[in-house]
PDB file of C-alpha atoms in Angstrom:
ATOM      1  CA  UNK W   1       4.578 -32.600   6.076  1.00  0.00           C
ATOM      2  CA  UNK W   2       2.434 -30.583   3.297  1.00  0.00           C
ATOM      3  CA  UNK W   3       2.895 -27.331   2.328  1.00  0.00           C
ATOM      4  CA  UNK W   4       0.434 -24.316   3.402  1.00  0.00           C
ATOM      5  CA  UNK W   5      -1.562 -21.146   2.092  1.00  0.00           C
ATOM      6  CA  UNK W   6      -2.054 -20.178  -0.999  1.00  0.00           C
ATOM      7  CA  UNK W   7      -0.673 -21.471  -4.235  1.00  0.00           C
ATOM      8  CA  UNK W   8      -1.227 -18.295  -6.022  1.00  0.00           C
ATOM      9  CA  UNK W   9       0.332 -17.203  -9.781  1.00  0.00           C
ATOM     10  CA  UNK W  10       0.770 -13.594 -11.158  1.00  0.00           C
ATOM     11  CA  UNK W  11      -0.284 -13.487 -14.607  1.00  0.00           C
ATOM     12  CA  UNK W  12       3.128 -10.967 -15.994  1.00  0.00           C
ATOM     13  CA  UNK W  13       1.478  -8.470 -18.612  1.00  0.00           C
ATOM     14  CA  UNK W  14       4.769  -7.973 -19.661  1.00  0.00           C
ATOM     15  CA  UNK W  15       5.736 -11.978 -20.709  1.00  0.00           C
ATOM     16  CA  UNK W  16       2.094 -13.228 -21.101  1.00  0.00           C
ATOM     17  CA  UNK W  17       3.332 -15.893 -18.652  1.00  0.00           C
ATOM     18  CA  UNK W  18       2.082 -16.914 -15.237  1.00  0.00           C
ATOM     19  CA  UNK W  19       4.444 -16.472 -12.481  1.00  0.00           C
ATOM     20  CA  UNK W  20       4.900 -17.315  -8.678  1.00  0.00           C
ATOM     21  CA  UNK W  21       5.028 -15.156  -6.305  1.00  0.00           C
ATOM     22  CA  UNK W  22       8.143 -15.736  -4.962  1.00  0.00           C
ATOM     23  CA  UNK W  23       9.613 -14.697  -7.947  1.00  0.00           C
ATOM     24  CA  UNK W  24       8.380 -11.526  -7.749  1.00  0.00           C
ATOM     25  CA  UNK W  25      10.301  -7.927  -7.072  1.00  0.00           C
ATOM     26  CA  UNK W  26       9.579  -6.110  -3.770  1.00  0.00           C
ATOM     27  CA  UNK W  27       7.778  -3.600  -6.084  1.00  0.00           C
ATOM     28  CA  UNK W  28       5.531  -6.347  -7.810  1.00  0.00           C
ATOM     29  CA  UNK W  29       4.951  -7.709  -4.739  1.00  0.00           C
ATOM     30  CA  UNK W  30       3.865  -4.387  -3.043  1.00  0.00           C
ATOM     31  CA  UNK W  31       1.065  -3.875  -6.372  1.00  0.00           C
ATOM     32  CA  UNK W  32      -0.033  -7.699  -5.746  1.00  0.00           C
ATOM     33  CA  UNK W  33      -0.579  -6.960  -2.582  1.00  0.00           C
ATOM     34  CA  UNK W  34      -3.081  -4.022  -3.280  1.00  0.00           C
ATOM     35  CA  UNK W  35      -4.218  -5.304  -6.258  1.00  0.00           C
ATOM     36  CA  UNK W  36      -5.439  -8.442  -3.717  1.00  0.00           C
ATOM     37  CA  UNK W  37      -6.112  -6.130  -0.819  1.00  0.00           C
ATOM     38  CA  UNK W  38      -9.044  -4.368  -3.271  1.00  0.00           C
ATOM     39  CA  UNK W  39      -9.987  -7.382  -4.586  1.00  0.00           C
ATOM     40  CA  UNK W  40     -10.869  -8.728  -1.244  1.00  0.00           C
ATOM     41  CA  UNK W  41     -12.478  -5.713  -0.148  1.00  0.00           C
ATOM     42  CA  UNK W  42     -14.568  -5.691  -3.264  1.00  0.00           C
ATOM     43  CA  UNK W  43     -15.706  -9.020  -2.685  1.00  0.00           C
ATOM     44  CA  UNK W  44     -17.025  -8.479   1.053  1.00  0.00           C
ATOM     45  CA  UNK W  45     -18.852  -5.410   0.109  1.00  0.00           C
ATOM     46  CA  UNK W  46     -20.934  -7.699  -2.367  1.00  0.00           C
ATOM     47  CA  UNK W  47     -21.214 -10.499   0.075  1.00  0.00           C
ATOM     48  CA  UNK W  48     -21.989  -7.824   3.049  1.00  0.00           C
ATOM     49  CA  UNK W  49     -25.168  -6.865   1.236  1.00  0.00           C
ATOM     50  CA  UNK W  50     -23.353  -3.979  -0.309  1.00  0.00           C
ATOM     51  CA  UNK W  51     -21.741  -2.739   2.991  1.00  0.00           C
ATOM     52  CA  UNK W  52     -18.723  -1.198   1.853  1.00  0.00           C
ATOM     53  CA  UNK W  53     -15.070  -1.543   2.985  1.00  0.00           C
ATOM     54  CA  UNK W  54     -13.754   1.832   2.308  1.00  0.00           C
ATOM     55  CA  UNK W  55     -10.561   2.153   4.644  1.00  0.00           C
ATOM     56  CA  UNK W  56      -7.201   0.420   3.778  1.00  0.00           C
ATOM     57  CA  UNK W  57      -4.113   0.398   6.120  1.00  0.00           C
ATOM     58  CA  UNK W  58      -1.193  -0.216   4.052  1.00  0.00           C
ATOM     59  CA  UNK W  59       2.160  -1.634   5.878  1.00  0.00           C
ATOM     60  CA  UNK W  60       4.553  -2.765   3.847  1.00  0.00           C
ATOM     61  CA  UNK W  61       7.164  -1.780   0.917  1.00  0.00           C
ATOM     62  CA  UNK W  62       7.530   1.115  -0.003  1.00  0.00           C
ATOM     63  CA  UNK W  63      11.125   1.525   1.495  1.00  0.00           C
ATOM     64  CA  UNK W  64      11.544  -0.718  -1.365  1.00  0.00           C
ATOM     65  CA  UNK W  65      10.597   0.643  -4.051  1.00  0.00           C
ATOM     66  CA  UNK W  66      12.291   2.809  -6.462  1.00  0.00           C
ATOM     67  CA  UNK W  67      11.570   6.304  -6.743  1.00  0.00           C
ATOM     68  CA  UNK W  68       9.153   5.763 -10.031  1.00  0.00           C
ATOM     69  CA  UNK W  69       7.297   2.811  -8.891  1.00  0.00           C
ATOM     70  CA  UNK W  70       6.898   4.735  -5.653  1.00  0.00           C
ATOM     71  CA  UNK W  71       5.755   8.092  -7.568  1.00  0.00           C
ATOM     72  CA  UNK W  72       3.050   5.326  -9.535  1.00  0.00           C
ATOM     73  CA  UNK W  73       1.836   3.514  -6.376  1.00  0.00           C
ATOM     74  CA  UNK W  74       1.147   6.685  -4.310  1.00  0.00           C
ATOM     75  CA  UNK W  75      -0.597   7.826  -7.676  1.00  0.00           C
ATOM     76  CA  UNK W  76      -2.909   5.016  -7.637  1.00  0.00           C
ATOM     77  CA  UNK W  77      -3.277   5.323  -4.036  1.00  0.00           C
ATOM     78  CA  UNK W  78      -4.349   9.021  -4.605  1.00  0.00           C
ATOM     79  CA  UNK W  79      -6.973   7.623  -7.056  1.00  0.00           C
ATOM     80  CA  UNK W  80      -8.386   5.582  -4.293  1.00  0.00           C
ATOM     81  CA  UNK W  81      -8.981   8.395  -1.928  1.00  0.00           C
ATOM     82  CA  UNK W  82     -10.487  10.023  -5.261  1.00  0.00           C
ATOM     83  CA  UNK W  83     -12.920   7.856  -4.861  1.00  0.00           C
ATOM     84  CA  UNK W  84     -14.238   7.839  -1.380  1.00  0.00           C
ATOM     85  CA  UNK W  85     -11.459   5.163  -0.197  1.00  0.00           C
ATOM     86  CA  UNK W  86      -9.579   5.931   3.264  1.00  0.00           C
ATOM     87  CA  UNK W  87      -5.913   4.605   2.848  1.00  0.00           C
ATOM     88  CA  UNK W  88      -3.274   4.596   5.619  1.00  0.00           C
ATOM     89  CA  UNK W  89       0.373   4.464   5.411  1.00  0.00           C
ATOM     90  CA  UNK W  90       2.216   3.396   7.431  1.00  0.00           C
ATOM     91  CA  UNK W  91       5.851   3.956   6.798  1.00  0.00           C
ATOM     92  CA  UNK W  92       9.318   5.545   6.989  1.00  0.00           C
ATOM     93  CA  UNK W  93       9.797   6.571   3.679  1.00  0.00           C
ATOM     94  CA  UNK W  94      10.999  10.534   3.299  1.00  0.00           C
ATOM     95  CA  UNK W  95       9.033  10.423   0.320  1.00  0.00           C
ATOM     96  CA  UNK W  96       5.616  10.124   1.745  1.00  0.00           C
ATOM     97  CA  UNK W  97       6.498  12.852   4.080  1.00  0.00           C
ATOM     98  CA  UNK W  98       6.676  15.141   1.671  1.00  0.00           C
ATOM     99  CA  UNK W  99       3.722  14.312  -0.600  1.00  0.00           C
ATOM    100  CA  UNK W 100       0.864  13.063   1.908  1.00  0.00           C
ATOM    101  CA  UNK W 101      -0.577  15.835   3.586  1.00  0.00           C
ATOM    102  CA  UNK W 102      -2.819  14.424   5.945  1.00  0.00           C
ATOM    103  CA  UNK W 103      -0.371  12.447   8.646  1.00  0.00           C
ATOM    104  CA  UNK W 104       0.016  11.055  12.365  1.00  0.00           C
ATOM    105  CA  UNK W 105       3.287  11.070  13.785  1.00  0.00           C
ATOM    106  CA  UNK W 106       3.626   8.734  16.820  1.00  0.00           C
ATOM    107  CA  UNK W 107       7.155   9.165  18.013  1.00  0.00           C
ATOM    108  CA  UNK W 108       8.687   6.251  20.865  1.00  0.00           C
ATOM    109  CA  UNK W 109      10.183   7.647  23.914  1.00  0.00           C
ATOM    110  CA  UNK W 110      10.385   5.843  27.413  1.00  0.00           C
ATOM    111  CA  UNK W 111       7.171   6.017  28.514  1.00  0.00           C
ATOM    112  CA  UNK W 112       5.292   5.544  25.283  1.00  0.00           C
ATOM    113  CA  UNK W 113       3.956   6.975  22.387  1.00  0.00           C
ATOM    114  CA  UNK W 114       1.733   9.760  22.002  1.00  0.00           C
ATOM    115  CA  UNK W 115       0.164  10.329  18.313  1.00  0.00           C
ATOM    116  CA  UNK W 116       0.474  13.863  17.057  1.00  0.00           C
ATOM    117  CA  UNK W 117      -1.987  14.750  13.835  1.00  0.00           C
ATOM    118  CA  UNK W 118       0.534  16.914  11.156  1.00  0.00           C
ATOM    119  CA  UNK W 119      -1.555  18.247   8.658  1.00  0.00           C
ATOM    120  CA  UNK W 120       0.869  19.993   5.999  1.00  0.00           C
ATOM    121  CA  UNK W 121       3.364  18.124   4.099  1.00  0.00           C
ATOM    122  CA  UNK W 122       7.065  17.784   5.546  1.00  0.00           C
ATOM    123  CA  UNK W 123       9.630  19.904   3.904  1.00  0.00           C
TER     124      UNK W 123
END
């Protein structure tokens, strides 16, 4: 049986050499991830006749991350709202509690959730 997906390299600024993704770090993966994300959502708006994509949920690594990459991701996520861009979080990480202001709790209990908007950063 053949393999599936993608068959996609990371050129590494850092070597000058082409990598697979597998080899990458949970942080590297996390930036490929956006990098691709805006990338795609570039590409639709100039296939959709200019109809622009300009909210991104984001749902993955940042538990991984170490406390710099995390400070430089949530830097360049900043720049996107900078410019008009919607991004989500979703996440656990204390970190993003304290620095995103605008935030939805949605806490499980028996018979549910229920979503409550928190508007001031956590302390």
């Amino acid at each position: 049986m053949g393999e599936s997906g993608l068959d996609l390299k990371v050129l590494d600024a850092w070597s000058g050499h082409k990598r697979h993704t597998d080899t990458l770090s949970d942080g590297e993966s996390l930036y490929v991830s956006l990098a691709l994300a805006l990338g795609l959502a570039d590409i639709v708006t100039a296939e959709a006749g200019s109809q622009a994509l300009d909210t991104l949920f984001i749902d993955e690594g940042f538990g991984t991350l170490d406390e710099d990459t995390l400070h430089q991701v949530l830097d360049v996520l900043d720049s996107l709202r900078a410019h008009d861009r919607t991004v989500g979080l979703i996440s656990h990480v204390p970190e993003l509690r304290r620095r995103i202001t605008q935030r939805l709790h949605i806490p499980k209990n028996i018979d549910g959730s229920t979503p409550t908007h928190l508007t001031e950063a956590a302390e």
